[in-house]
Amino acid sequence: TQSTWGSGRRYSSARADPYGMENKDQVAQLIKQHASKIQYSEKYTDDQNEYRHVILPKPIVKLLPKGKLMTEREWRSIGVQQSLGWDHYMIHRPEPHILCFRRPKNYVAPPIR
């Protein structure tokens, strides 16, 4: 059986899951336990963008998709909480627990319909 889970990657349920955990409940419990330990930097800017970095606690790092940037849905699914418009734009290879985000300077969220 094929399904998607967490990062949106496909895996076969006949194999071990991509996070080394038995089920979604274990992942949810891990996130619940450690989400309050996520650290958010102040925003900093250049001429075009504003930036911030997010430091994940080590147990949540296990949930990161390997070698790819995350979509908003993916980074929110591991407990990162921030306003709209942020883009995970860079993997900081020496320290994968640090997520680098940016969005256009003076970003205005689209109106809610």
CSV table of C-alpha atoms in Angstrom, one decimal, residues 84 107-113:
chain,number,residue,atom,x,y,z
A,84,LEU,CA,1.8,33.9,6.6
A,107,TYR,CA,4.6,41.5,2.9
A,108,VAL,CA,0.8,41.8,3.3
A,109,ALA,CA,-1.2,38.7,3.7
A,110,PRO,CA,-4.0,38.1,1.2
A,111,PRO,CA,-7.5,38.9,2.5
A,112,ILE,CA,-9.4,36.0,3.9
A,113,ARG,CA,-12.4,35.1,1.8
